[in-house]
PDB file of C-alpha atoms in Angstrom:
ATOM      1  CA  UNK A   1       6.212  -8.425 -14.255  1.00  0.00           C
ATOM      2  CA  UNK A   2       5.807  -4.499 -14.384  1.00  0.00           C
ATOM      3  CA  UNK A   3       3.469  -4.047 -11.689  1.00  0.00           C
ATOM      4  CA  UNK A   4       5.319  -6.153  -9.150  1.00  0.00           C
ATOM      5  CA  UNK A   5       8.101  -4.014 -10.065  1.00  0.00           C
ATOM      6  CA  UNK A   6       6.327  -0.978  -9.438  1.00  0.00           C
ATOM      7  CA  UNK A   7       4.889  -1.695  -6.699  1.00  0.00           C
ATOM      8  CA  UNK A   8       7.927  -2.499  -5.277  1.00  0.00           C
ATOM      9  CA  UNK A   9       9.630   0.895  -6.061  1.00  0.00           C
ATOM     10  CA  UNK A  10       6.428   2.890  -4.793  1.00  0.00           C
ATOM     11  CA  UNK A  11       7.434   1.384  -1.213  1.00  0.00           C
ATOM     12  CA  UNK A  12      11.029   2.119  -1.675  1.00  0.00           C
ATOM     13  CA  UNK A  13       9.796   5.616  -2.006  1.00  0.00           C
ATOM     14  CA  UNK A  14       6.897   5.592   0.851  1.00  0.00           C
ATOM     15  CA  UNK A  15      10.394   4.113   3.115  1.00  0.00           C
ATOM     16  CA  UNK A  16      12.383   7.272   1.717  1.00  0.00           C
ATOM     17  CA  UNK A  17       9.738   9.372   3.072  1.00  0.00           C
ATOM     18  CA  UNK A  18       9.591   7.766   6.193  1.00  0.00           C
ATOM     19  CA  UNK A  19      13.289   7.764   6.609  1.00  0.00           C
ATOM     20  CA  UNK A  20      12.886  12.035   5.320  1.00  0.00           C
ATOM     21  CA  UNK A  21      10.047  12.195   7.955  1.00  0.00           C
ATOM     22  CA  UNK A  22      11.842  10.023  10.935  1.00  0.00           C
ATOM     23  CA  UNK A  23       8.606   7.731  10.875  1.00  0.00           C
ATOM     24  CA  UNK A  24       8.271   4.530  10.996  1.00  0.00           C
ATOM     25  CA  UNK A  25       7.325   2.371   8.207  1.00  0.00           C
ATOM     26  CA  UNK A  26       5.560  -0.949   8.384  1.00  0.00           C
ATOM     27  CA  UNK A  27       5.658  -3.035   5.304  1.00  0.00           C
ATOM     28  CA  UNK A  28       2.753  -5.922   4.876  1.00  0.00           C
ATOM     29  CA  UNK A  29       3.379  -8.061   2.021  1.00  0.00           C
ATOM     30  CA  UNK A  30      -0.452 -10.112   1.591  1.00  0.00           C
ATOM     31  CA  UNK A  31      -1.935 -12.218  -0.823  1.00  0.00           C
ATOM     32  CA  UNK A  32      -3.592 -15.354   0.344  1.00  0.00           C
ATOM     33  CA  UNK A  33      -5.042 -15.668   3.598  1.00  0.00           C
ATOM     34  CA  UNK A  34      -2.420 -17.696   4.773  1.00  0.00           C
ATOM     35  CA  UNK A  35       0.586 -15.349   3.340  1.00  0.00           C
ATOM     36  CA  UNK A  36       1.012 -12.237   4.889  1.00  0.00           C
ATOM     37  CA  UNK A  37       4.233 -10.959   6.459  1.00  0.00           C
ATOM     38  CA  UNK A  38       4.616  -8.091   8.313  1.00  0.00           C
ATOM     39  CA  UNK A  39       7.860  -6.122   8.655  1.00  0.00           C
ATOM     40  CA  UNK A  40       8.323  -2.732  10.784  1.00  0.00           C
ATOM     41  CA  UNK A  41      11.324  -0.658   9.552  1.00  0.00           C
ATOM     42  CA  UNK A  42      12.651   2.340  12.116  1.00  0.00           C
ATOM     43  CA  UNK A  43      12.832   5.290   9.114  1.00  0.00           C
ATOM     44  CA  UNK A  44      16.707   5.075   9.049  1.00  0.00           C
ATOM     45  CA  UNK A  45      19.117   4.920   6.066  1.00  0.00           C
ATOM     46  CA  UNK A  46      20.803   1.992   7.435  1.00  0.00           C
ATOM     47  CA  UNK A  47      17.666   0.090   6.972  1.00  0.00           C
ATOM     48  CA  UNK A  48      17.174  -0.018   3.332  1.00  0.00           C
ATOM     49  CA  UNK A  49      19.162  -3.066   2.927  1.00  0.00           C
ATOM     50  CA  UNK A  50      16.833  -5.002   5.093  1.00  0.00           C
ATOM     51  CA  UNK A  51      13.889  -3.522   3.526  1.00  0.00           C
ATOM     52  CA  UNK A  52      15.492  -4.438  -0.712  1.00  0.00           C
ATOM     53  CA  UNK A  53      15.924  -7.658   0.764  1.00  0.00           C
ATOM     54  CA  UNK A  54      12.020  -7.895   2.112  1.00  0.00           C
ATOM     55  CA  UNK A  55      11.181  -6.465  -1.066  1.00  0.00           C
ATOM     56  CA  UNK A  56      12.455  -9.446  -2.798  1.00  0.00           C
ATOM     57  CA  UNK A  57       9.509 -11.729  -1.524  1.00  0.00           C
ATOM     58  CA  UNK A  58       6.724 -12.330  -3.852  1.00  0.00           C
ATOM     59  CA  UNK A  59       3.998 -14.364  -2.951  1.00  0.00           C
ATOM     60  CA  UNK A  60       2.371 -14.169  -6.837  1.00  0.00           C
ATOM     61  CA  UNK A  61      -1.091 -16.046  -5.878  1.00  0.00           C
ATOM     62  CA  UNK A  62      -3.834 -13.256  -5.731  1.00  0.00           C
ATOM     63  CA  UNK A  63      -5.112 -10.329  -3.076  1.00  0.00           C
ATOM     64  CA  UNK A  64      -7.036 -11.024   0.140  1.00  0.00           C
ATOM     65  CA  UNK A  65      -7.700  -7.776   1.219  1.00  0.00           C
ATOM     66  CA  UNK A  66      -8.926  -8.677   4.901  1.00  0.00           C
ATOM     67  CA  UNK A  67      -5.968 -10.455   5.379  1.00  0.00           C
ATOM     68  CA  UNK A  68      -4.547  -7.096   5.023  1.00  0.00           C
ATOM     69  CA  UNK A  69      -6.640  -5.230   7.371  1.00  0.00           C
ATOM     70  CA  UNK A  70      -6.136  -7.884   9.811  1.00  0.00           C
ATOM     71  CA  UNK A  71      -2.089  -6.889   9.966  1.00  0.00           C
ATOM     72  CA  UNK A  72      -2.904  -3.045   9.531  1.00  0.00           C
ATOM     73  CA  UNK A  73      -4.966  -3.451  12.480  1.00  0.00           C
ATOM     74  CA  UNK A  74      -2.602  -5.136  14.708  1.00  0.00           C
ATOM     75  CA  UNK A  75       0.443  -2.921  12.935  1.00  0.00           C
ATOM     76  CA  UNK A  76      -0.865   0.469  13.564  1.00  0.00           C
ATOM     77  CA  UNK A  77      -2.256   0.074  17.369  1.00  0.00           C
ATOM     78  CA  UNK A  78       0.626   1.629  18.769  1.00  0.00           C
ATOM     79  CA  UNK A  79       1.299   4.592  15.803  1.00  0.00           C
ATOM     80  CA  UNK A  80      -0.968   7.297  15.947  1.00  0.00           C
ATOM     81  CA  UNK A  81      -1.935   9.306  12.880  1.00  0.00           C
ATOM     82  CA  UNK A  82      -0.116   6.492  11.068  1.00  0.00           C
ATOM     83  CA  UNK A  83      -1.123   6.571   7.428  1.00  0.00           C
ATOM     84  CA  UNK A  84      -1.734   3.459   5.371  1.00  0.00           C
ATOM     85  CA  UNK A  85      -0.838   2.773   1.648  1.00  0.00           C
ATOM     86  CA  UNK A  86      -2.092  -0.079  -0.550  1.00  0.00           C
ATOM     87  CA  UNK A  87       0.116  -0.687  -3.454  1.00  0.00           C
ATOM     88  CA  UNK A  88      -1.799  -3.755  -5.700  1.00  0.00           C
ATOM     89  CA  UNK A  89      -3.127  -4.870  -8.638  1.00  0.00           C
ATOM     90  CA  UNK A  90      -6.395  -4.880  -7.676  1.00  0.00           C
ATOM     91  CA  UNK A  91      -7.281  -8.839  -8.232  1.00  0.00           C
ATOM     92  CA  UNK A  92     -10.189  -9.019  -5.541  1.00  0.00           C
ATOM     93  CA  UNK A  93     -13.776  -7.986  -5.521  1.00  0.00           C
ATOM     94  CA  UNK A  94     -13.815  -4.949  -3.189  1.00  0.00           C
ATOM     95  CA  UNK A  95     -17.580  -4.974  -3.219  1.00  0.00           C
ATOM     96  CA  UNK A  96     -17.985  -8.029  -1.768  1.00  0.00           C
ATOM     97  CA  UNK A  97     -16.073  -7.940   1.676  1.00  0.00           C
ATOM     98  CA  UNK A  98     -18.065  -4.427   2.415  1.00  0.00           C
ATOM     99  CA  UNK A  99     -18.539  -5.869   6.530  1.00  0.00           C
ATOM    100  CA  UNK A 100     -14.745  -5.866   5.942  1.00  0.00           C
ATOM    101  CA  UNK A 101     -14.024  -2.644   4.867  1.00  0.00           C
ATOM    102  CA  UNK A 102     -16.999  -1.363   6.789  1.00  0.00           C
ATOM    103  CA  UNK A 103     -14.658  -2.210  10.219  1.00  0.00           C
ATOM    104  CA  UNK A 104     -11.606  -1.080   8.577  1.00  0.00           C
ATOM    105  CA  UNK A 105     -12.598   2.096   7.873  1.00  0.00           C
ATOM    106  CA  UNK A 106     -14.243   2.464  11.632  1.00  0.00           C
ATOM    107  CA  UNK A 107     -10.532   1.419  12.431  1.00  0.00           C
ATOM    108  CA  UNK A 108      -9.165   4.092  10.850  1.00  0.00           C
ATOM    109  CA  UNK A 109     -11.218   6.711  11.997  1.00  0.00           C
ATOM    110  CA  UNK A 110     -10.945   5.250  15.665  1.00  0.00           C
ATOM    111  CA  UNK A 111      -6.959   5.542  15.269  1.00  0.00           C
ATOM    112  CA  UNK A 112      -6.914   8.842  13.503  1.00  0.00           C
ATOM    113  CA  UNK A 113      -5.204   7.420  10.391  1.00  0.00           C
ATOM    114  CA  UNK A 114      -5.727   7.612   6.699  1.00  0.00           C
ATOM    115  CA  UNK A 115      -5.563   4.840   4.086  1.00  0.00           C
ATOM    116  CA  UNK A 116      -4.179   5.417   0.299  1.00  0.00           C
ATOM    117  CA  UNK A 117      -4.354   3.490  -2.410  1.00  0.00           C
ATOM    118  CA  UNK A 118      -1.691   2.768  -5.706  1.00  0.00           C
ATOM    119  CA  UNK A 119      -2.830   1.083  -8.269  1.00  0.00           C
ATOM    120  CA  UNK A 120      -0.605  -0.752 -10.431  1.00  0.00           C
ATOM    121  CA  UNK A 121      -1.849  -2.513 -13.043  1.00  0.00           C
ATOM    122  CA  UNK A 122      -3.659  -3.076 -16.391  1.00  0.00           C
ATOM    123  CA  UNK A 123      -3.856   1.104 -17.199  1.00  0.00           C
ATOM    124  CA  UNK A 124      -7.335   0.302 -19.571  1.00  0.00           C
ATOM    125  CA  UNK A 125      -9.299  -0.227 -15.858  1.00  0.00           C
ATOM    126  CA  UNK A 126      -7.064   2.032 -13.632  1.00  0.00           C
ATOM    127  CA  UNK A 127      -9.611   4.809 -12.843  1.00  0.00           C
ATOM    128  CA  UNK A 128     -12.149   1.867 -12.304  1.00  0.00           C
ATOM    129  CA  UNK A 129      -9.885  -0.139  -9.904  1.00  0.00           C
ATOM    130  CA  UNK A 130      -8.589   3.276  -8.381  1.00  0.00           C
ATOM    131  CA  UNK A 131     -12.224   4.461  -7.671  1.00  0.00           C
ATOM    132  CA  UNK A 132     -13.290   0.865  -5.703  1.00  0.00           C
ATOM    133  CA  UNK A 133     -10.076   1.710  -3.770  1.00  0.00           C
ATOM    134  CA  UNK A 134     -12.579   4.576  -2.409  1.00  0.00           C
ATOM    135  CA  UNK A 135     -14.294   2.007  -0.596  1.00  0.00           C
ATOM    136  CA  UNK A 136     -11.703   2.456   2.376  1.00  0.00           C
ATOM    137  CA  UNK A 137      -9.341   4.512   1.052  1.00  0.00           C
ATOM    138  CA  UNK A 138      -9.478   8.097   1.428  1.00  0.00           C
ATOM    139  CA  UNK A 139      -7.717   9.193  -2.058  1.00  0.00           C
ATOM    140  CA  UNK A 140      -6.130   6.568  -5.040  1.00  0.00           C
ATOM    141  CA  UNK A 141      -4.102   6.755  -7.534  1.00  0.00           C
ATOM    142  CA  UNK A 142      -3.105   4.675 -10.738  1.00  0.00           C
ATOM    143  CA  UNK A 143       0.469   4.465 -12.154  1.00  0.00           C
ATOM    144  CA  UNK A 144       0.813   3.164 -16.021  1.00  0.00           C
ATOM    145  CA  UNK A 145       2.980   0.358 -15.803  1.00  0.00           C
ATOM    146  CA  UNK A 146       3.466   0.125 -19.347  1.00  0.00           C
ATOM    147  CA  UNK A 147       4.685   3.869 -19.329  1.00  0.00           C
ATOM    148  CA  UNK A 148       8.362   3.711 -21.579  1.00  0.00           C
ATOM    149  CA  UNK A 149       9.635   6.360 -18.959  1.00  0.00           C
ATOM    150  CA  UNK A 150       9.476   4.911 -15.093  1.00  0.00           C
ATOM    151  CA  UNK A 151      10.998   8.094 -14.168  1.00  0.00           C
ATOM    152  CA  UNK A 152       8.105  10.248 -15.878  1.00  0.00           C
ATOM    153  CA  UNK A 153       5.463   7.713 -14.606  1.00  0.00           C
ATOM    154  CA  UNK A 154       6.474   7.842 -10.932  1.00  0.00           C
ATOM    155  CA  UNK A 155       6.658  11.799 -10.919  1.00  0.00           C
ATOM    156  CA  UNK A 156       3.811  12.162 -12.116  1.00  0.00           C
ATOM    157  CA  UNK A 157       2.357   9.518  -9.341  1.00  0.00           C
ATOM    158  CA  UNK A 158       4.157  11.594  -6.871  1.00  0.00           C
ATOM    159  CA  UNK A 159       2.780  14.900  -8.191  1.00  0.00           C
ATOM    160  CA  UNK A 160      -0.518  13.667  -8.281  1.00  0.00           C
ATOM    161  CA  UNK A 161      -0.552  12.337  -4.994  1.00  0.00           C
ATOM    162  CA  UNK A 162       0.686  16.219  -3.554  1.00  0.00           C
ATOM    163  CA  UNK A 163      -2.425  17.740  -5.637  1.00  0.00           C
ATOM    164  CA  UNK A 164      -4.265  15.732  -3.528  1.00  0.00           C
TER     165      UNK A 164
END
C-alpha cells in the first residue's frame, strides 16, 4: 500500500544523498524478530540497481524495533558519525521496550551518530507516532501518504527535515 511505497522512495532518496555525499548507506529491512536483512551499499550510481532490487523485499508482518537496533548496532561499528533513519509505520509500542531504546540511544551517543525518524502512515496519528519516535530519535518527521501530489508531499518532507 501507500506507505510501503513511501517508505521505499524516502530510502531511494537517503541512497541519493549518500551517493551526493560519497557515504555509505546501509539499508536494514526489519519486521519480525526473525526477518531482518541487512544490506551495505558503497554511495555509487552504479549501485542503485542493486539497491531497487533490495527495495523490492517486503516482509508485511509488523515492526520489532530491537531487532532493528540489534543490526544498527552491528552496521554502524565501523562508520563514524554515521546517521541513522527509521522509515515505518509505527506498528509497535515504543514505550514498552524503553531498556531497549535506553541502550540504543547510549549506542548512539557512544558512536557519535544521530538517529531520524519518517513516519509513514495513517496522517490522523502522525504527530503522535512522530513524537514516540523521540524516544531515540533525535528529530521525526511524518509524510501524508494519502497526499494526491507525491511530489508536493516528499518536498515538503525534505524541506522540513532541512528546517530542522
Amino acid at each position: 500500500g501507500p506507505p510501503i511505497r513511501w517508505a521505499k522512495a524516502v530510502a531511494l532518496v537517503m541512497m541519493d544523498e549518500a551517493i551526493d555525499r560519497g557515504q555509505p548507506f546501509i539499508g536494514i529491512h526489519f519486521s519480525s524478530i526473525n526477518e531482518v536483512d541487512v544490506a551495505r551499499f558503497e554511495g555509487k550510481p552504479s549501485e542503485l540497481p542493486r539497491l531497487l532490487q533490495w527495495l523490492s523485499r517486503f516482509y508485511g508482518n509488523g515492526t520489532h524495533f530491537p531487532t532493528a537496533f540489534t543490526a544498527i548496532e552491528e552496521g554502524l561499528q565501523d562508520i563514524p558519525k554515521a546517521d541513522a533513519v527509521f522509515i515505518s509505520d509505527m506498528a509497535f509500542p515504543i514505550n514498552s521496550i524503553k531498556p531497549q531504546t535506553d541502550h540504543f540511544n547510549e549506542l548512539l551517543e557512544r558512536l557519535d551518530a544521530q538517529c531520524f525518524a519518517v513516519y509513514v502512515g495513517n496522517p490522523l496519528v502522525g504527530e503522535a507516532c512522530a513524537e514516540s519516535f523521540k524516544a531515540f530519535c533525535s528529530s521525526a518527521w511524518t509524510v501524508d501518504t494519502n497526499a494526491s501530489d507525491g511530489r508536493e508531499a516528499i518536498t515538503g518532507l525534505f524541506t522540513e527535515m532541512e528546517r530542522s
